[in-house]
Short mmCIF file of C-alpha atoms and ligand atoms in Angstrom, two decimals:
data_model
loop_
_atom_site.label_atom_id
_atom_site.label_comp_id
_atom_site.label_asym_id
_atom_site.label_seq_id
_atom_site.Cartn_x
_atom_site.Cartn_y
_atom_site.Cartn_z
CA UNK A 1 -4.40 -25.59 -13.50
CA UNK A 2 -0.73 -25.91 -14.45
CA UNK A 3 2.00 -26.22 -11.86
CA UNK A 4 5.80 -25.98 -11.89
CA UNK A 5 7.96 -28.87 -10.78
CA UNK A 6 11.46 -27.66 -10.11
CA UNK A 7 14.32 -29.95 -9.15
CA UNK A 8 16.71 -27.62 -7.40
CA UNK A 9 20.42 -27.54 -6.79
CA UNK A 10 21.61 -27.02 -10.37
CA UNK A 11 23.89 -24.06 -11.06
CA UNK A 12 22.47 -22.00 -13.91
CA UNK A 13 24.91 -21.41 -16.72
CA UNK A 14 24.40 -19.50 -19.93
CA UNK A 15 22.67 -16.53 -21.45
CA UNK A 16 19.13 -15.24 -21.37
CA UNK A 17 17.52 -12.53 -23.48
CA UNK A 18 15.19 -10.13 -21.72
CA UNK A 19 11.71 -9.43 -23.10
CA UNK A 20 9.98 -6.09 -23.49
CA UNK A 21 8.86 -4.33 -20.32
CA UNK A 22 5.37 -5.23 -19.10
CA UNK A 23 5.02 -2.10 -16.99
CA UNK A 24 6.09 0.18 -19.86
CA UNK A 25 3.93 -1.64 -22.41
CA UNK A 26 0.70 -1.36 -20.35
CA UNK A 27 0.44 2.47 -20.33
CA UNK A 28 1.85 2.69 -23.86
CA UNK A 29 -0.90 0.41 -25.19
CA UNK A 30 -3.47 2.60 -23.41
CA UNK A 31 -1.79 5.75 -24.80
CA UNK A 32 -2.30 4.48 -28.34
CA UNK A 33 -5.95 5.54 -27.81
CA UNK A 34 -4.76 9.16 -28.00
CA UNK A 35 -4.24 8.97 -31.77
CA UNK A 36 -6.57 8.08 -34.61
CA UNK A 37 -5.16 5.35 -36.85
CA UNK A 38 -2.81 2.38 -36.61
CA UNK A 39 -0.09 2.20 -33.95
CA UNK A 40 2.58 -0.51 -34.20
CA UNK A 41 4.33 -1.59 -31.01
CA UNK A 42 7.40 -3.83 -31.18
CA UNK A 43 9.01 -5.90 -28.41
CA UNK A 44 5.65 -6.45 -26.67
CA UNK A 45 5.96 -9.42 -24.29
CA UNK A 46 3.45 -12.27 -24.69
CA UNK A 47 1.87 -12.04 -21.24
CA UNK A 48 -1.58 -12.41 -19.74
CA UNK A 49 -1.55 -8.76 -18.54
CA UNK A 50 -0.90 -7.58 -22.10
CA UNK A 51 -3.88 -9.63 -23.33
CA UNK A 52 -5.99 -8.02 -20.61
CA UNK A 53 -5.16 -4.42 -21.53
CA UNK A 54 -5.80 -5.29 -25.19
CA UNK A 55 -9.23 -6.61 -24.17
CA UNK A 56 -9.79 -3.31 -22.36
CA UNK A 57 -9.11 -1.12 -25.38
CA UNK A 58 -11.09 -3.52 -27.60
CA UNK A 59 -14.05 -2.94 -25.30
CA UNK A 60 -13.93 0.69 -26.32
CA UNK A 61 -13.88 -0.16 -30.02
CA UNK A 62 -10.15 -0.40 -30.82
CA UNK A 63 -8.89 -3.41 -32.82
CA UNK A 64 -5.73 -5.24 -31.78
CA UNK A 65 -3.64 -7.83 -33.58
CA UNK A 66 -0.75 -9.44 -31.70
CA UNK A 67 1.84 -11.55 -33.49
CA UNK A 68 3.48 -13.76 -30.85
CA UNK A 69 6.28 -14.79 -33.21
CA UNK A 70 7.53 -11.25 -33.72
CA UNK A 71 6.17 -9.75 -30.48
CA UNK A 72 4.50 -7.04 -32.55
CA UNK A 73 1.17 -5.53 -31.60
CA UNK A 74 -0.87 -3.53 -34.08
CA UNK A 75 -3.62 -1.32 -32.66
CA UNK A 76 -6.31 0.42 -34.72
CA UNK A 77 -8.16 3.17 -32.90
CA UNK A 78 -10.31 4.65 -35.66
CA UNK A 79 -13.79 4.52 -34.16
CA UNK A 80 -14.29 4.34 -30.41
CA UNK A 81 -17.85 3.28 -29.61
CA UNK A 82 -17.88 2.86 -25.85
CA UNK A 83 -16.47 4.61 -22.77
CA UNK A 84 -16.87 1.88 -20.15
CA UNK A 85 -14.29 -0.50 -18.69
CA UNK A 86 -16.30 -3.06 -16.72
CA UNK A 87 -15.69 -4.50 -13.27
CA UNK A 88 -15.23 -8.02 -14.62
CA UNK A 89 -12.15 -6.87 -16.49
CA UNK A 90 -10.71 -4.50 -13.87
CA UNK A 91 -10.95 -7.17 -11.16
CA UNK A 92 -8.46 -9.25 -13.20
CA UNK A 93 -5.95 -6.37 -13.57
CA UNK A 94 -6.03 -2.98 -11.88
CA UNK A 95 -3.67 -1.38 -14.44
CA UNK A 96 -6.74 -0.98 -16.69
CA UNK A 97 -6.97 2.38 -14.92
CA UNK A 98 -4.40 3.49 -17.52
CA UNK A 99 -7.29 3.77 -19.96
CA UNK A 100 -8.82 6.65 -17.96
CA UNK A 101 -6.20 9.32 -18.78
CA UNK A 102 -6.16 8.78 -22.57
CA UNK A 103 -9.98 8.44 -22.75
CA UNK A 104 -10.50 11.67 -20.84
CA UNK A 105 -8.07 13.43 -23.16
CA UNK A 106 -9.52 12.01 -26.36
CA UNK A 107 -13.26 11.78 -25.72
CA UNK A 108 -13.79 13.73 -22.48
CA UNK A 109 -15.49 10.84 -20.74
CA UNK A 110 -14.79 7.49 -19.17
CA UNK A 111 -16.65 5.14 -16.83
CA UNK A 112 -14.05 2.82 -15.42
CA UNK A 113 -14.59 0.34 -12.63
CA UNK A 114 -12.73 1.49 -9.51
CA UNK A 115 -10.13 -1.18 -8.67
CA UNK A 116 -10.67 -2.88 -5.32
CA UNK A 117 -7.95 -3.83 -2.84
CA UNK A 118 -4.98 -5.88 -3.94
CA UNK A 119 -2.96 -8.82 -2.58
CA UNK A 120 0.02 -6.50 -1.98
CA UNK A 121 -1.73 -3.51 -0.39
CA UNK A 122 -4.70 -1.20 -0.49
CA UNK A 123 -3.44 0.63 -3.59
CA UNK A 124 -5.87 3.56 -3.83
CA UNK A 125 -5.99 5.69 -7.00
CA UNK A 126 -6.80 9.00 -5.30
CA UNK A 127 -3.74 10.74 -6.81
CA UNK A 128 -4.77 9.79 -10.38
CA UNK A 129 -8.25 11.20 -9.74
CA UNK A 130 -7.00 14.37 -8.02
CA UNK A 131 -4.76 14.97 -11.05
CA UNK A 132 -7.70 14.61 -13.45
CA UNK A 133 -9.72 17.02 -11.29
CA UNK A 134 -6.88 19.50 -11.33
CA UNK A 135 -7.00 19.31 -15.16
CA UNK A 136 -10.67 20.29 -14.94
CA UNK A 137 -12.46 16.93 -15.04
CA UNK A 138 -15.55 16.27 -12.91
CA UNK A 139 -15.16 12.99 -11.03
CA UNK A 140 -17.91 11.01 -9.36
CA UNK A 141 -17.76 7.53 -7.91
CA UNK A 142 -21.07 5.73 -8.47
CA UNK A 143 -21.94 2.06 -8.17
CA UNK A 144 -18.26 1.10 -8.06
CA UNK A 145 -17.37 3.10 -11.17
CA UNK A 146 -15.25 6.23 -11.60
CA UNK A 147 -17.26 8.52 -13.86
CA UNK A 148 -14.96 11.20 -15.23
CA UNK A 149 -16.17 13.97 -17.54
CA UNK A 150 -14.46 16.98 -19.12
CA UNK A 151 -15.46 19.09 -22.11
CA UNK A 152 -11.82 20.03 -22.63
CA UNK A 153 -9.01 19.46 -20.15
CA UNK A 154 -7.03 22.55 -19.19
CA UNK A 155 -3.33 22.76 -18.30
CA UNK A 156 -2.62 22.90 -14.58
CA UNK A 157 0.03 22.76 -11.89
CA UNK A 158 -0.33 19.60 -9.84
CA UNK A 159 1.80 18.32 -6.98
CA UNK A 160 1.45 14.59 -6.30
CA UNK A 161 1.18 13.94 -2.56
CA UNK A 162 3.25 10.78 -2.97
CA UNK A 163 5.48 9.43 -5.73
CA UNK A 164 3.30 7.15 -7.87
CA UNK A 165 4.24 5.44 -11.12
CA UNK A 166 0.61 4.92 -12.16
CA UNK A 167 -0.55 8.44 -11.30
CA UNK A 168 2.41 10.09 -13.06
CA UNK A 169 1.70 8.06 -16.22
CA UNK A 170 -2.06 8.57 -16.14
CA UNK A 171 -1.98 12.32 -15.52
CA UNK A 172 0.73 12.75 -18.14
CA UNK A 173 -1.44 10.88 -20.69
CA UNK A 174 -4.44 13.04 -19.78
CA UNK A 175 -2.55 16.32 -20.15
CA UNK A 176 -0.85 15.89 -23.55
CA UNK A 177 -3.98 17.08 -25.41
CA UNK A 178 -5.09 19.64 -22.79
CA UNK A 179 -5.26 23.37 -23.48
CA UNK A 180 -2.07 25.07 -22.32
CA UNK A 181 0.78 24.06 -20.03
CA UNK A 182 0.76 21.42 -17.30
CA UNK A 183 3.45 21.18 -14.63
CA UNK A 184 3.55 17.94 -12.64
CA UNK A 185 5.56 17.92 -9.41
CA UNK A 186 6.85 14.99 -7.33
CA UNK A 187 6.71 12.71 -10.37
CA UNK A 188 7.91 9.12 -10.51
CA UNK A 189 11.27 8.84 -12.29
CA UNK A 190 10.93 5.16 -13.22
CA UNK A 191 12.25 4.11 -16.66
CA UNK A 192 8.67 2.97 -17.42
CA UNK A 193 7.56 6.63 -17.26
CA UNK A 194 10.43 7.66 -19.51
CA UNK A 195 9.49 5.01 -22.08
CA UNK A 196 5.88 6.21 -22.07
CA UNK A 197 7.09 9.81 -22.40
CA UNK A 198 9.32 8.93 -25.37
CA UNK A 199 6.34 7.22 -27.05
CA UNK A 200 4.13 10.27 -26.50
CA UNK A 201 6.85 12.61 -27.82
CA UNK A 202 7.17 10.46 -30.94
CA UNK A 203 3.40 10.83 -31.39
CA UNK A 204 3.83 14.60 -31.32
CA UNK A 205 3.45 15.47 -27.64
CA UNK A 206 5.52 18.26 -26.07
CA UNK A 207 7.04 16.95 -22.84
CA UNK A 208 10.12 18.04 -20.92
CA UNK A 209 11.71 16.82 -17.70
CA UNK A 210 11.19 13.06 -18.09
CA UNK A 211 13.27 11.21 -15.52
CA UNK A 212 13.15 14.16 -13.11
CA UNK A 213 10.70 15.11 -10.35
CA UNK A 214 9.11 17.84 -12.47
CA UNK A 215 7.52 17.18 -15.83
CA UNK A 216 6.36 20.04 -18.11
CA UNK A 217 3.78 19.33 -20.79
CA UNK A 218 2.47 21.72 -23.41
CA UNK A 219 -0.85 20.45 -24.75
CA UNK A 220 -1.01 19.87 -28.52
CA UNK A 221 -4.09 19.70 -30.77
CA UNK A 222 -3.51 16.23 -32.15
CA UNK A 223 -1.26 13.19 -31.78
CA UNK A 224 -0.32 10.83 -34.59
CA UNK A 225 -0.06 7.05 -34.57
CA UNK A 226 3.56 5.78 -34.72
CA UNK A 227 5.73 2.67 -34.67
CA UNK A 228 7.57 2.28 -31.34
CA UNK A 229 9.81 -0.34 -29.69
CA UNK A 230 9.22 -1.03 -25.98
CA UNK A 231 12.30 -0.95 -23.70
CA UNK A 232 13.57 -4.15 -21.97
CA UNK A 233 11.93 -5.32 -18.75
CA UNK A 234 14.21 -4.32 -15.86
CA UNK A 235 12.35 -6.46 -13.32
CA UNK A 236 12.61 -9.57 -15.49
CA UNK A 237 16.32 -8.76 -15.95
CA UNK A 238 16.78 -8.42 -12.19
CA UNK A 239 14.97 -11.69 -11.57
CA UNK A 240 17.34 -13.62 -13.89
CA UNK A 241 20.35 -11.93 -12.32
CA UNK A 242 19.14 -13.18 -8.96
CA UNK A 243 18.51 -16.64 -10.49
CA UNK A 244 22.22 -16.72 -11.35
CA UNK A 245 23.09 -15.59 -7.82
CA UNK A 246 20.81 -17.98 -5.95
CA UNK A 247 22.17 -21.03 -7.82
CA UNK A 248 25.75 -19.68 -7.64
CA UNK A 249 25.93 -20.00 -11.42
CA UNK A 250 27.27 -17.80 -14.20
CA UNK A 251 24.53 -16.01 -16.08
CA UNK A 252 24.71 -13.37 -18.80
CA UNK A 253 21.62 -11.25 -19.26
CA UNK A 254 21.27 -9.83 -22.75
CA UNK A 255 19.08 -7.02 -24.09
CA UNK A 256 19.05 -5.10 -20.82
CA UNK A 257 19.77 -1.46 -19.93
CA UNK A 258 22.28 -1.94 -17.07
CA UNK A 259 21.51 1.46 -15.49
CA UNK A 260 17.90 0.35 -14.96
CA UNK A 261 19.04 -2.35 -12.52
CA UNK A 262 21.80 -0.27 -10.95
CA UNK A 263 20.49 -0.57 -7.37
CA UNK A 264 20.28 -4.37 -7.58
CA UNK A 265 23.74 -4.66 -9.19
CA UNK A 266 25.21 -2.47 -6.47
CA UNK A 267 23.75 -4.71 -3.75
CA UNK A 268 24.79 -7.97 -5.41
CA UNK A 269 28.29 -6.65 -5.84
CA UNK A 270 28.47 -5.56 -2.16
CA UNK A 271 27.34 -9.07 -1.21
CA UNK A 272 30.40 -10.48 -3.00
CA UNK A 273 29.03 -11.54 -6.40
CA UNK A 274 31.18 -10.66 -9.42
CA UNK A 275 29.40 -8.44 -11.91
CA UNK A 276 30.47 -7.19 -15.29
CA UNK A 277 28.54 -5.23 -17.90
CA UNK A 278 28.50 -3.92 -21.46
CA UNK A 279 26.17 -1.53 -23.24
CA UNK A 280 23.26 -3.98 -23.24
CA UNK A 281 24.34 -6.91 -21.09
CA UNK A 282 25.17 -7.79 -17.49
CA UNK A 283 26.96 -10.92 -16.28
CA UNK A 284 26.98 -12.37 -12.79
CA UNK A 285 29.48 -14.91 -11.42
CA UNK A 286 29.66 -16.40 -7.96
CA UNK A 287 32.46 -15.96 -5.45
CA UNK A 288 33.43 -17.93 -2.36
CA UNK A 289 32.98 -15.02 0.04
CA UNK A 290 29.37 -13.92 0.23
CA UNK A 291 27.65 -11.81 2.87
CA UNK A 292 24.17 -10.50 3.57
CA UNK A 293 22.87 -7.00 2.88
CA UNK A 294 20.35 -4.42 4.04
CA UNK A 295 17.90 -3.15 1.45
CA UNK A 296 15.09 -0.64 1.60
CA UNK A 297 12.58 -0.50 -1.25
CA UNK A 298 12.22 3.00 -2.70
CA UNK A 299 10.94 4.72 -5.84
CA UNK A 300 13.45 4.66 -8.74
CA UNK A 301 16.44 4.96 -8.69
CA UNK A 302 16.13 3.19 -5.32
CA UNK A 303 15.77 -0.55 -4.86
CA UNK A 304 12.54 -1.63 -6.64
CA UNK A 305 9.74 -3.15 -4.58
CA UNK A 306 9.15 -5.54 -7.48
CA UNK A 307 12.51 -7.19 -6.70
CA UNK A 308 11.96 -7.34 -2.95
CA UNK A 309 10.49 -10.86 -2.96
CA UNK A 310 13.09 -12.19 -5.43
CA UNK A 311 16.03 -10.83 -3.41
CA UNK A 312 14.55 -12.26 -0.23
CA UNK A 313 14.74 -15.73 -1.82
CA UNK A 314 18.44 -15.07 -2.40
CA UNK A 315 18.99 -13.77 1.16
CA UNK A 316 17.61 -17.03 2.60
CA UNK A 317 20.70 -18.77 1.11
CA UNK A 318 23.39 -16.23 2.07
CA UNK A 319 25.45 -16.75 5.26
CA UNK A 320 24.65 -14.27 8.05
CA UNK A 321 21.85 -11.79 8.46
CA UNK A 322 20.10 -9.72 5.80
CA UNK A 323 17.42 -7.11 6.37
CA UNK A 324 14.65 -5.82 4.11
CA UNK A 325 12.55 -2.72 4.73
CA UNK A 326 9.50 -2.57 2.43
CA UNK A 327 8.34 1.03 2.15
CA UNK A 328 6.11 0.97 -0.96
CA UNK A 329 3.33 -1.57 -0.31
CA UNK A 330 1.97 -2.51 3.11
CA UNK A 331 1.23 -6.20 2.43
CA UNK A 332 4.05 -7.22 0.18
CA UNK A 333 5.37 -10.09 2.30
CA UNK A 334 2.99 -12.87 1.26
CA UNK A 335 5.93 -14.96 0.05
CA UNK A 336 7.34 -15.16 3.60
CA UNK A 337 5.11 -18.00 4.92
CA UNK A 338 5.78 -19.98 1.72
CA UNK A 339 9.56 -19.47 1.97
CA UNK A 340 9.37 -20.55 5.60
CA UNK A 341 7.71 -23.77 4.42
CA UNK A 342 10.93 -24.37 2.49
CA UNK A 343 12.94 -23.96 5.71
CA UNK A 344 13.81 -20.27 5.41
CA UNK A 345 14.56 -18.44 8.66
CA UNK A 346 12.66 -15.13 8.38
CA UNK A 347 11.40 -12.85 11.16
CA UNK A 348 8.77 -10.28 10.25
CA UNK A 349 8.13 -7.12 12.23
CA UNK A 350 5.80 -4.72 10.41
CA UNK A 351 7.52 -3.59 7.25
CA UNK A 352 10.89 -5.01 8.31
CA UNK A 353 12.02 -8.56 7.65
CA UNK A 354 15.14 -10.14 9.07
CA UNK A 355 16.51 -13.09 7.14
CA UNK A 356 19.08 -15.52 8.51
CA UNK A 357 20.74 -17.47 5.72
CA UNK A 358 20.60 -21.25 5.96
CA UNK A 359 22.77 -23.96 4.34
CA UNK A 360 20.09 -25.40 2.08
CA UNK A 361 16.40 -24.74 1.47
CA UNK A 362 14.28 -27.87 1.40
CA UNK A 363 11.65 -28.74 -1.18
CA UNK A 364 7.95 -28.29 -0.41
CA UNK A 365 4.64 -27.76 -2.14
CA UNK A 366 4.11 -24.00 -2.22
CA UNK A 367 1.68 -21.53 -3.72
CA UNK A 368 2.14 -18.24 -5.59
CA UNK A 369 0.11 -15.34 -4.20
CA UNK A 370 1.14 -12.68 -6.72
CA UNK A 371 3.55 -12.16 -9.58
CA UNK A 372 6.75 -11.23 -7.74
CA UNK A 373 6.03 -13.44 -4.70
CA UNK A 374 5.71 -16.20 -7.29
CA UNK A 375 9.10 -15.34 -8.79
CA UNK A 376 10.62 -15.63 -5.29
CA UNK A 377 9.29 -19.18 -4.97
CA UNK A 378 10.72 -20.18 -8.34
CA UNK A 379 14.11 -18.76 -7.29
CA UNK A 380 14.00 -20.54 -3.93
CA UNK A 381 13.04 -23.80 -5.66
CA UNK A 382 16.03 -23.49 -8.03
CA UNK A 383 18.31 -23.46 -4.97
CA UNK A 384 16.45 -26.03 -2.84
CA UNK A 385 17.11 -29.73 -2.38
CA UNK A 386 14.89 -32.16 -4.32
CA UNK A 387 11.72 -31.26 -6.19
CA UNK A 388 9.50 -28.31 -5.26
CA UNK A 389 5.98 -28.14 -6.60
CA UNK A 390 4.65 -24.61 -7.18
CA UNK A 391 0.94 -24.00 -7.59
CA UNK A 392 -1.12 -21.06 -8.87
CA UNK A 393 1.52 -20.30 -11.47
CA UNK A 394 -0.96 -18.19 -13.45
CA UNK A 395 0.45 -15.33 -11.37
CA UNK A 396 3.84 -15.65 -13.07
CA UNK A 397 2.20 -15.86 -16.52
CA UNK A 398 1.14 -12.24 -15.94
CA UNK A 399 4.71 -10.95 -15.98
CA UNK A 400 7.39 -13.46 -17.06
CA UNK A 401 7.41 -14.40 -20.74
CA UNK A 402 8.55 -18.00 -21.37
CA UNK A 403 9.78 -18.39 -17.79
CA UNK A 404 10.33 -22.15 -17.84
CA UNK A 405 11.89 -22.10 -21.34
CA UNK A 406 14.33 -19.33 -20.38
CA UNK A 407 15.37 -21.06 -17.14
CA UNK A 408 15.68 -24.48 -18.84
CA UNK A 409 17.92 -23.01 -21.52
CA UNK A 410 20.40 -22.16 -18.74
CA UNK A 411 20.27 -25.66 -17.25
CA UNK A 412 17.41 -25.44 -14.73
CA UNK A 413 15.34 -28.57 -14.23
CA UNK A 414 11.88 -26.98 -14.42
CA UNK A 415 8.76 -28.54 -15.87
CA UNK A 416 5.36 -26.99 -16.40
CA UNK A 417 2.79 -29.74 -15.97
CA UNK A 418 -0.97 -29.87 -16.07
CA UNK A 419 -3.22 -31.01 -13.33
CA UNK A 420 -2.29 -29.26 -10.08
CA UNK A 421 -4.96 -28.84 -7.45
CA UNK A 422 -4.66 -25.02 -7.45
C1 EPZ B 1 3.41 0.21 -10.47
O1 EPZ B 1 2.20 0.09 -9.70
C2 EPZ B 1 3.70 -1.17 -11.01
N1 EPZ B 1 2.58 -1.61 -11.80
C3 EPZ B 1 3.94 -2.14 -9.85
O2 EPZ B 1 4.36 -3.37 -10.41
C4 EPZ B 1 5.08 -1.61 -8.97
O3 EPZ B 1 5.23 -2.46 -7.86
C5 EPZ B 1 4.76 -0.19 -8.51
O4 EPZ B 1 4.49 0.66 -9.66
C6 EPZ B 1 5.89 0.45 -7.72
O5 EPZ B 1 7.04 0.48 -8.48
C7 EPZ B 1 2.49 -1.23 -13.09
O6 EPZ B 1 3.33 -0.53 -13.60
C8 EPZ B 1 1.33 -1.75 -13.86
P1 EPZ B 1 2.43 3.30 -7.43
P2 EPZ B 1 1.42 1.40 -9.25
O7 EPZ B 1 1.25 4.10 -7.83
O8 EPZ B 1 1.57 2.40 -10.32
C9 EPZ B 1 0.37 4.59 -3.32
C10 EPZ B 1 4.33 -5.72 -10.70
O9 EPZ B 1 4.55 -6.70 -9.96
N2 EPZ B 1 -0.64 5.27 -4.14
O10 EPZ B 1 3.80 3.79 -7.80
O11 EPZ B 1 0.07 0.97 -8.86
C11 EPZ B 1 0.34 3.06 -3.51
O12 EPZ B 1 -0.66 2.46 -2.73
C12 EPZ B 1 3.52 -4.54 -10.21
O13 EPZ B 1 4.71 -5.67 -11.89
C13 EPZ B 1 -1.60 6.01 -3.50
O14 EPZ B 1 -1.66 6.10 -2.26
O15 EPZ B 1 2.24 1.81 -7.99
C14 EPZ B 1 1.75 2.69 -3.13
O16 EPZ B 1 1.87 2.64 -1.74
C15 EPZ B 1 2.93 -4.74 -8.88
N3 EPZ B 1 -2.55 6.67 -4.27
C16 EPZ B 1 2.60 3.87 -3.65
O17 EPZ B 1 1.66 4.95 -3.81
C17 EPZ B 1 -2.51 6.63 -5.63
O18 EPZ B 1 -3.37 7.26 -6.27
C18 EPZ B 1 3.29 3.64 -4.96
O19 EPZ B 1 2.38 3.03 -5.88
C19 EPZ B 1 -1.51 5.88 -6.28
C20 EPZ B 1 -0.58 5.22 -5.51
#
């Protein structure tokens, strides 16, 4: 197993280009199943999670061809021969549930392994399933599989009991080919949903209200394969902005939609960092006067839970007290014990963490427990004294394309080496 060795204490300086969004690409790849023919997706990041969803649609009979040099994915969906997504695949990535909505719409049946618990919380999919039922599907859970059947889905009015990115995307994908009108209430407003919606509209879907709490969909008879470019990854962008902040360097992030990281920029600016922006870039510079902040994770446009661990790494280095309230996932603090091993002063009380900034983090051997917790350790290591060894870095391969190359290009001393103990 590979590990990262990071010699901290170097200010990052330079520019970094942001890759395509993982969390937009995943449902969009699944949505390509809705059309017969060849879909071309550009700006697809080369990530393990992308490989996994491609494996999922290949299981059903689709063909995929990914060119890493151009980040272009071609998907052929002419003959689907199977309706099952097996446990062995779903246990590696729960987002394979995105295949359920399009399969129900296109073929009227899917047997998909029900995802189990997750490192960051229980993460049930009851809202996805209730939405499918409301569209007329029969749902049974048997032997660990969700068996969903529908002769033809019918438009419906469905109110989500909680804002969910995955459920909004899945139910939207299921309803675009349904008979009649669907109205979805209490929808997620994340840019990822808007990117998926734009893709579906380009395919011929009739959707209104993207980016609001209420989405209206008029079912159409058929969708066509298209060529589409995935939007930039706002969480990757936020992570590199924080990398600039935590090393007190000057970092320009290119190929980003600044509005998508508005909540983070607002907080960094309140803390004293100097931020500037253009149409597709954001720059961060340090200042002498820095102070802590209070953040509460919330659905978009609030502060994203996916940047909670990264910003905590930054808070550990900021004079004074900072506070985080995690409201989205109930176990999303697995980075705390690892940051403490690097000397961080963090008190945890339920979903609230209180962070007292210290002068300098110290190096340690630490372990990633999930993607964003892993990013927090990389950020902490960039700011720490001496060399930190980070294990289980396969977690970061799921969501950060060319992480060590991008950080090195801005002056970080980071090496990916073989042979860690895991
Ligand atoms: C998406 O997960 C992202 N994953 C997550 O990113 C992200 O943290 C999360 O949205 C929140 O922004 C992908 O896009 C693949 P939710 P998702 O449904 O869709 C509860 C990363 O690191 N809920 O919006 O699974 C749920 O338990 C990942 O890139 C139900 O109770 O998140 C949570 O408390 C991790 N029942 C809340 O809703 C349901 O049926 C929000 O979850 C669905 C969700």
